[in-house]
Coordinates of C-alpha atoms in Angstrom, one line a residue:
M1 CA 4.2 -8.3 -8.4
H2 CA 5.2 -4.6 -8.1
Y3 CA 6.6 -2.6 -11.2
L4 CA 9.3 0.3 -10.8
F5 CA 10.7 2.0 -13.4
N6 CA 11.0 -1.1 -16.0
F7 CA 12.0 -3.5 -12.9
Y8 CA 10.1 -6.2 -11.3
I9 CA 10.2 -7.1 -7.5
I10 CA 8.2 -10.5 -7.7
V11 CA 7.0 -11.6 -4.2
L12 CA 6.1 -15.4 -4.0
N13 CA 4.1 -16.3 -0.9
M14 CA 3.5 -19.9 0.1
H15 CA 2.7 -22.5 3.2
A16 CA 4.5 -25.6 3.0
P17 CA 3.3 -28.9 4.3
S18 CA 4.0 -29.7 7.8
E19 CA 6.4 -32.4 9.0
E20 CA 3.7 -35.2 9.5
K21 CA 2.5 -35.0 6.0
S22 CA 3.3 -37.5 3.4
D23 CA 6.0 -37.5 1.4
D24 CA 3.9 -37.4 -1.9
S25 CA 2.1 -34.0 -0.7
K26 CA 5.7 -32.6 0.0
E27 CA 7.0 -33.5 -3.3
R28 CA 3.9 -32.1 -5.1
F29 CA 4.6 -28.9 -3.1
Y30 CA 8.2 -28.4 -4.2
E31 CA 7.3 -29.4 -7.9
E32 CA 4.9 -26.5 -7.8
L33 CA 7.4 -24.1 -6.3
D34 CA 9.9 -25.3 -8.7
R35 CA 7.6 -24.5 -11.5
G36 CA 6.3 -21.2 -10.0
F37 CA 9.9 -20.0 -9.3
D38 CA 11.1 -20.7 -13.1
Y39 CA 7.8 -19.2 -14.6
F40 CA 9.3 -15.7 -14.0
P41 CA 12.4 -14.2 -16.1
K42 CA 15.8 -14.6 -14.2
Y43 CA 16.6 -10.8 -14.6
H44 CA 13.9 -9.8 -12.0
M45 CA 14.3 -9.8 -8.2
K46 CA 12.3 -12.6 -6.7
I47 CA 11.6 -13.0 -2.9
L48 CA 10.1 -16.2 -1.5
L49 CA 8.1 -15.7 1.8
G50 CA 6.1 -18.0 3.9
D51 CA 5.7 -20.6 6.4
F52 CA 8.0 -23.5 5.4
N53 CA 7.7 -25.6 8.7
V54 CA 11.2 -26.4 8.5
K55 CA 14.2 -26.9 11.1
V56 CA 17.6 -26.8 10.2
R57 CA 20.5 -27.2 12.6
R58 CA 23.7 -25.0 12.4
E59 CA 26.1 -27.2 10.4
N60 CA 29.2 -25.9 8.6
I61 CA 28.1 -27.3 5.2
F62 CA 24.8 -25.5 5.2
K63 CA 26.3 -21.9 6.1
P64 CA 26.5 -20.4 2.7
T65 CA 23.0 -21.1 2.1
I66 CA 21.5 -20.7 5.8
G67 CA 24.0 -18.8 7.8
N68 CA 24.8 -19.6 11.3
E69 CA 21.7 -18.0 13.0
S70 CA 19.5 -21.0 13.3
L71 CA 17.2 -21.4 16.3
H72 CA 17.2 -25.1 16.3
Q73 CA 19.7 -27.8 17.4
D74 CA 18.4 -30.5 14.8
S75 CA 16.9 -31.0 11.4
N76 CA 13.7 -32.6 10.2
D77 CA 12.7 -33.8 6.8
N78 CA 11.4 -30.6 5.7
G79 CA 14.5 -28.7 6.5
V80 CA 16.7 -31.0 4.1
R81 CA 14.1 -30.6 1.6
I82 CA 14.1 -26.7 1.8
V83 CA 18.4 -26.9 1.8
R84 CA 18.1 -29.0 -1.2
F85 CA 15.9 -26.6 -3.1
V86 CA 17.6 -23.6 -2.2
T87 CA 20.8 -24.9 -3.2
S88 CA 19.4 -25.9 -6.7
K89 CA 18.0 -22.2 -7.0
N90 CA 21.0 -20.6 -5.9
L91 CA 19.1 -18.9 -3.1
V92 CA 19.8 -17.9 0.3
V93 CA 17.8 -17.8 3.8
K94 CA 18.1 -14.4 4.9
S95 CA 16.1 -14.9 8.3
W96 CA 18.9 -17.5 9.5
M97 CA 21.8 -14.9 9.1
F98 CA 21.2 -12.0 11.5
P99 CA 22.3 -12.2 15.2
H100 CA 19.0 -11.4 17.5
R101 CA 17.8 -12.7 20.8
H102 CA 15.9 -15.9 20.7
I103 CA 12.7 -14.0 21.2
H104 CA 13.4 -12.2 17.9
K105 CA 14.1 -15.5 16.2
Y106 CA 11.1 -17.7 16.9
T107 CA 8.2 -17.1 14.8
W108 CA 5.5 -19.6 16.3
T109 CA 4.8 -20.8 19.8
S110 CA 2.6 -23.7 20.7
P111 CA -0.6 -23.1 22.6
D112 CA 1.0 -24.4 25.7
G113 CA 3.7 -22.0 25.4
K114 CA 6.6 -24.8 25.9
T115 CA 7.7 -24.9 22.4
D116 CA 9.1 -22.3 20.2
K117 CA 10.0 -22.7 16.4
Q118 CA 11.6 -20.6 13.8
I119 CA 9.7 -21.7 10.7
D120 CA 8.5 -18.6 8.8
H121 CA 11.3 -17.5 6.5
V122 CA 12.3 -15.0 3.9
L123 CA 14.5 -16.4 0.8
I124 CA 16.1 -14.5 -1.8
E125 CA 18.7 -15.0 -4.6
K126 CA 22.4 -14.7 -4.0
K127 CA 22.8 -11.8 -6.5
W128 CA 20.5 -9.7 -4.5
Y129 CA 22.3 -10.8 -1.4
S130 CA 22.7 -7.4 0.2
R131 CA 19.3 -5.9 -0.6
V132 CA 17.8 -7.5 2.5
L133 CA 19.3 -5.5 5.8
D134 CA 17.6 -7.5 8.5
V135 CA 14.9 -10.0 9.3
R136 CA 13.4 -10.5 12.7
S137 CA 10.0 -11.2 14.4
F138 CA 7.8 -9.0 16.5
M139 CA 5.9 -10.4 19.3
G140 CA 3.8 -7.3 19.9
A141 CA 2.2 -7.3 16.6
D142 CA -1.2 -8.4 16.8
C143 CA -1.8 -10.4 13.5
E144 CA -4.8 -12.5 14.7
T145 CA -2.8 -15.5 14.1
D146 CA -0.6 -17.9 16.3
H147 CA 2.4 -17.0 14.2
Y148 CA 4.3 -13.7 14.8
L149 CA 4.8 -11.0 12.5
V150 CA 8.4 -11.5 10.7
V151 CA 9.4 -8.2 9.2
A152 CA 12.3 -7.9 6.7
K153 CA 14.4 -4.5 6.1
F154 CA 14.6 -4.2 2.5
R155 CA 16.9 -1.7 0.5
E156 CA 16.9 -1.2 -3.5
R157 CA 18.5 1.8 -5.5
L158 CA 16.0 3.3 -7.7
A159 CA 16.6 6.3 -10.5
E160 CA 15.0 9.6 -9.3
S161 CA 13.0 11.6 -11.7
T162 CA 13.7 15.2 -11.9
Q163 CA 10.5 16.2 -13.8
A164 CA 7.8 17.5 -11.5
V165 CA 4.6 15.8 -11.2
Q166 CA 1.5 17.6 -11.3
S167 CA -0.7 16.8 -8.2
F168 CA -4.5 17.2 -7.4
D169 CA -5.5 18.1 -3.9
G170 CA -8.5 15.9 -4.1
E171 CA -11.1 18.3 -2.5
R172 CA -14.5 18.5 -4.3
F173 CA -17.7 20.3 -3.5
N174 CA -20.5 18.4 -1.8
L175 CA -22.8 18.8 -4.8
R176 CA -25.5 16.4 -3.2
K177 CA -26.4 19.4 -1.0
L178 CA -27.6 21.4 -4.2
N179 CA -30.5 19.1 -4.5
E180 CA -31.7 20.4 -1.2
L181 CA -33.8 23.6 -1.4
E182 CA -32.1 25.3 1.5
F183 CA -28.4 24.8 0.6
R184 CA -29.4 25.8 -2.7
K185 CA -31.1 29.0 -1.4
Q186 CA -28.0 29.6 0.7
Y187 CA -25.7 29.3 -2.3
Y188 CA -27.6 31.6 -4.4
I189 CA -27.6 34.4 -1.8
Q190 CA -23.9 34.0 -1.2
I191 CA -22.9 34.3 -4.8
T192 CA -25.2 37.1 -5.5
N193 CA -24.2 39.2 -2.6
R194 CA -20.4 38.8 -3.5
F195 CA -20.9 39.8 -7.1
A196 CA -23.0 42.8 -6.1
A197 CA -20.1 43.8 -4.0
L198 CA -17.7 43.4 -6.7
D199 CA -20.2 45.1 -9.5
N200 CA -18.1 48.6 -9.7
L201 CA -14.8 46.7 -10.3
S202 CA -15.6 44.4 -13.0
D203 CA -14.7 46.9 -16.1
Y204 CA -13.3 43.8 -18.1
K205 CA -10.1 45.6 -19.3
D206 CA -8.0 42.8 -18.2
I207 CA -9.9 39.6 -19.1
N208 CA -7.6 37.3 -17.0
K209 CA -8.2 39.2 -13.9
A210 CA -11.9 39.3 -14.7
W211 CA -12.2 35.5 -15.0
E212 CA -10.2 35.2 -11.8
N213 CA -12.5 37.4 -10.0
I214 CA -15.6 35.4 -11.2
K215 CA -14.0 31.9 -10.5
E216 CA -12.9 32.7 -7.2
N217 CA -16.4 34.1 -6.2
I218 CA -18.1 30.9 -7.4
K219 CA -15.7 28.7 -5.5
T220 CA -15.7 30.6 -2.4
S221 CA -19.5 30.9 -2.4
A222 CA -19.9 27.2 -3.0
K223 CA -17.4 26.4 -0.3
E224 CA -19.1 28.4 2.3
S225 CA -22.6 27.1 1.4
I226 CA -22.5 23.8 0.4
G227 CA -19.0 22.8 1.8
M228 CA -16.6 20.2 0.5
Q229 CA -17.1 16.5 0.1
E230 CA -15.9 14.3 3.0
L231 CA -13.4 11.5 2.3
K232 CA -15.0 7.9 2.3
Q233 CA -14.6 5.8 5.5
H234 CA -13.0 2.7 4.2
K235 CA -13.8 1.0 7.7
P236 CA -17.3 2.0 8.5
G237 CA -18.3 1.1 11.9
F238 CA -15.0 1.0 13.3
N239 CA -15.0 3.3 16.2
E240 CA -12.9 3.9 19.4
E241 CA -14.4 1.0 21.2
C242 CA -13.3 -1.4 18.4
L243 CA -9.9 0.2 19.2
G244 CA -10.2 -0.4 22.6
L245 CA -11.1 -4.2 21.9
L246 CA -7.9 -4.5 19.6
D247 CA -5.7 -3.1 22.5
Q248 CA -7.2 -5.4 25.0
R249 CA -6.6 -8.5 22.4
K250 CA -2.9 -7.3 22.1
Q251 CA -2.3 -6.9 25.6
A252 CA -3.6 -10.4 26.2
K253 CA -1.5 -12.1 23.7
L254 CA 1.6 -10.3 24.9
Q255 CA 0.9 -11.4 28.6
W256 CA 0.6 -14.9 27.5
A257 CA 3.8 -14.6 25.6
H258 CA 5.6 -13.4 28.4
D259 CA 3.7 -15.9 31.1
P260 CA 2.4 -18.8 29.4
S261 CA 0.3 -19.9 32.4
Q262 CA -3.0 -21.8 32.3
S263 CA -5.1 -18.6 33.1
N264 CA -3.0 -16.6 30.6
I265 CA -3.8 -19.3 28.0
D266 CA -7.3 -19.1 28.2
N267 CA -7.5 -15.2 28.5
P268 CA -6.5 -14.5 24.8
D269 CA -9.1 -16.9 23.4
N270 CA -11.9 -15.4 25.6
V271 CA -10.8 -11.7 24.6
R272 CA -10.3 -12.7 20.8
R273 CA -13.9 -14.2 20.7
D274 CA -15.5 -11.1 22.3
A275 CA -13.6 -8.8 19.8
N276 CA -14.6 -10.9 16.9
R277 CA -18.1 -11.0 18.3
H278 CA -18.3 -7.3 18.6
F279 CA -16.7 -6.7 15.1
R280 CA -19.5 -8.8 13.4
N281 CA -22.2 -7.0 15.4
K282 CA -20.9 -3.7 14.1
Q283 CA -20.4 -5.0 10.7
K284 CA -24.3 -6.1 10.8
A285 CA -25.6 -2.8 12.4
Y286 CA -23.8 -0.9 9.5
L287 CA -25.3 -3.0 6.8
K288 CA -28.7 -2.6 8.3
A289 CA -28.5 1.1 8.4
K290 CA -27.1 1.0 4.8
I291 CA -30.0 -1.3 3.5
E292 CA -32.4 1.3 5.2
E293 CA -30.7 4.4 3.4
L294 CA -30.9 2.5 0.1
E295 CA -34.6 2.0 0.6
T296 CA -35.0 5.7 1.3
I297 CA -32.8 6.6 -1.8
S298 CA -35.2 4.3 -3.9
K299 CA -38.2 5.8 -2.8
I300 CA -37.1 9.0 -3.8
K301 CA -35.8 7.7 -7.2
N302 CA -32.4 8.7 -6.8
I303 CA -31.2 6.1 -9.3
R304 CA -27.6 7.2 -9.5
D305 CA -26.8 7.3 -5.8
L306 CA -28.5 4.2 -5.4
H307 CA -26.4 2.2 -8.0
R308 CA -23.3 4.0 -6.6
D309 CA -24.1 2.9 -3.3
I310 CA -25.0 -0.8 -4.2
N311 CA -21.8 -1.1 -6.0
D312 CA -19.8 0.2 -3.0
I313 CA -21.2 -2.7 -0.8
K314 CA -20.7 -5.3 -3.6
K315 CA -17.4 -4.5 -4.7
G316 CA -15.9 -2.9 -1.4
Y317 CA -12.7 -1.1 -1.2
H318 CA -10.6 -1.1 -3.9
P319 CA -7.3 1.4 -4.0
R320 CA -6.8 3.5 -7.0
T321 CA -3.6 2.3 -9.0
N322 CA -2.1 4.5 -11.5
I323 CA -0.8 1.6 -13.7
V324 CA -1.5 1.0 -17.3
K325 CA 0.1 -1.4 -20.3
D326 CA 2.3 -0.3 -22.9
D327 CA 2.2 -1.7 -26.5
K328 CA 4.3 -4.5 -25.4
G329 CA 1.8 -5.7 -22.5
D330 CA 4.5 -4.5 -19.9
L331 CA 3.3 -2.7 -16.7
V332 CA 4.1 1.1 -16.7
A333 CA 3.8 3.0 -13.3
D334 CA 5.4 6.3 -13.5
S335 CA 3.4 9.5 -14.6
H336 CA 5.3 10.4 -17.5
S337 CA 5.4 7.0 -18.9
I338 CA 1.6 6.8 -18.6
L339 CA 1.2 10.2 -20.3
A340 CA 3.6 9.1 -23.2
R341 CA 1.5 5.8 -23.6
C342 CA -1.8 7.7 -23.7
K343 CA -0.4 10.2 -26.4
N344 CA 0.9 7.3 -28.3
Y345 CA -2.5 5.3 -28.0
F346 CA -4.8 8.0 -28.8
S347 CA -2.5 9.2 -31.9
Q348 CA -2.9 5.7 -33.2
I349 CA -6.8 5.6 -32.7
L350 CA -7.5 9.2 -33.9
N351 CA -5.1 9.5 -36.9
V352 CA -6.6 6.8 -38.8
H353 CA -5.2 8.4 -42.2
E354 CA -1.8 9.8 -42.8
V355 CA -1.7 13.5 -43.6
N356 CA 0.9 13.0 -46.6
N357 CA -2.0 10.7 -48.3
V358 CA -4.8 13.6 -48.2
R359 CA -4.2 16.3 -51.0
Q360 CA -4.4 19.6 -49.7
R361 CA -5.9 22.6 -51.4
E362 CA -6.1 26.0 -50.6
I363 CA -9.6 27.4 -50.9
H364 CA -10.2 31.0 -50.2
T365 CA -13.6 31.9 -48.8
A366 CA -15.2 35.0 -47.6
E367 CA -15.4 35.2 -43.7
P368 CA -19.3 35.4 -42.7
L369 CA -20.6 38.0 -40.4
V370 CA -21.1 36.3 -36.9
P371 CA -22.9 38.4 -34.5
D372 CA -21.8 38.4 -30.6
P373 CA -22.9 35.9 -28.6
S374 CA -26.3 36.7 -27.1
A375 CA -27.5 36.4 -23.4
P376 CA -30.0 33.5 -24.2
E377 CA -27.2 31.7 -26.0
V378 CA -24.9 31.9 -23.0
E379 CA -27.7 31.0 -20.9
L380 CA -28.8 27.9 -23.0
A381 CA -24.9 26.8 -23.2
I382 CA -24.9 26.8 -19.3
E383 CA -28.1 25.0 -19.2
K384 CA -26.7 22.2 -21.6
L385 CA -23.6 21.5 -19.3
K386 CA -23.7 17.9 -18.2
S387 CA -23.9 17.0 -14.8
H388 CA -21.7 14.5 -12.9
K389 CA -18.6 15.2 -14.7
L390 CA -15.0 15.7 -13.4
P391 CA -14.3 19.5 -13.3
G392 CA -11.8 21.1 -15.7
I393 CA -8.6 22.8 -14.8
D394 CA -10.5 25.6 -12.8
Q395 CA -12.1 22.8 -10.6
I396 CA -15.6 24.3 -10.8
P397 CA -18.1 21.5 -11.6
A398 CA -20.9 22.0 -14.0
E399 CA -23.6 21.8 -11.1
V400 CA -22.3 24.9 -9.4
V401 CA -22.3 26.8 -12.8
K402 CA -25.7 25.8 -13.4
T403 CA -27.1 26.9 -10.1
V404 CA -25.9 30.6 -10.1
G405 CA -28.6 33.3 -10.6
K406 CA -29.3 35.5 -13.7
A407 CA -27.1 38.4 -12.4
I408 CA -24.0 36.1 -12.6
R409 CA -24.9 34.8 -15.8
C410 CA -24.9 38.3 -17.1
E411 CA -21.4 38.7 -15.7
I412 CA -20.4 35.6 -17.7
H413 CA -21.9 36.9 -20.6
K414 CA -19.9 40.2 -20.4
L415 CA -17.0 38.2 -20.0
F416 CA -17.6 36.4 -23.1
I417 CA -18.3 39.5 -25.2
S418 CA -15.0 40.9 -24.0
I419 CA -13.2 37.8 -25.3
W420 CA -15.0 37.7 -28.6
N421 CA -14.3 41.5 -29.3
K422 CA -10.8 41.3 -28.4
E423 CA -10.1 37.5 -29.7
E424 CA -7.9 36.7 -26.7

């Protein structure tokens, strides 16, 4: 289910019983399909995909629902059932409505290469008839199955948001290196030398300019000494050798599709078996190396990294989704609606009492004489910064600020004094 600007595109995937199954199993399947189809509201777009195991011949009575491009010359029991279901739900079978060569129509070939069938289909309601532009199968796609990949070209008109959305470049410092003495010392030398070169230019007449100098020197020194954090590899152990095996498997399948002789029938199975064995061995080697790494992390008592790596192995890869629920329980995907939802949610949580019910009184008090912030206070505030937190708008994490030397902390203290006195 995909949500786009208050509009649902509902995709139902299914696998119908084959022709030799009993009538009871076929009846149960279409009863469940009928309930699942009616479960969703009528005003959302519903698309049905899957292996229906049907054969329908080209008949004039079926043209409004299946078109005139069926691959088969006769109909089976499943074909009659699918026509009955499509007619009752006001659907159309778009995969039977586009003229293509036969090799782009059939979606399954028997192991001996003698029988071709068009049994995988795309169904959509008639009111969304024009949204599907084309449906065809691709023999060259390696899907690790005896079916061919069926691709549907789809078009939908969506409203375009004119407001700009703030994006994040995703670059983060490799903070793990700060735990190593060599990189920590290198970062300290880098930032000390940079601030020593700019010592004569820091007059703090322009507070914004002074802060920009401090911020850029901290970020540049951290980038040159500890570097940026590398993105996680979502397919560990997958290298060029694995890509070569995938290419061999694809070429063997294409050779069998063009020439289904006995030698070409056995070759895809052998190549597929070798490729799967290689992938399993690569995965086992990766897990073994990861377990050894976890043992090393456990010995040095790095509990945070230990729990994080264990959770990565247990949960696997999960793509990030920017989707929340509004007050009605509906999904919200666009960034502006999400911000509005967060604003409304936190206003309800934090504003427990209404302002009108609170009696306002004007109280006159003398302002106490507060001294300027001292250097030890600034250093103590820096030391109390919490680690392992997301950086602010300046993209400087707390670990980088806490590692700077005493000279740089004096520069930060001077900046605070300038802001304190100018009240900017």
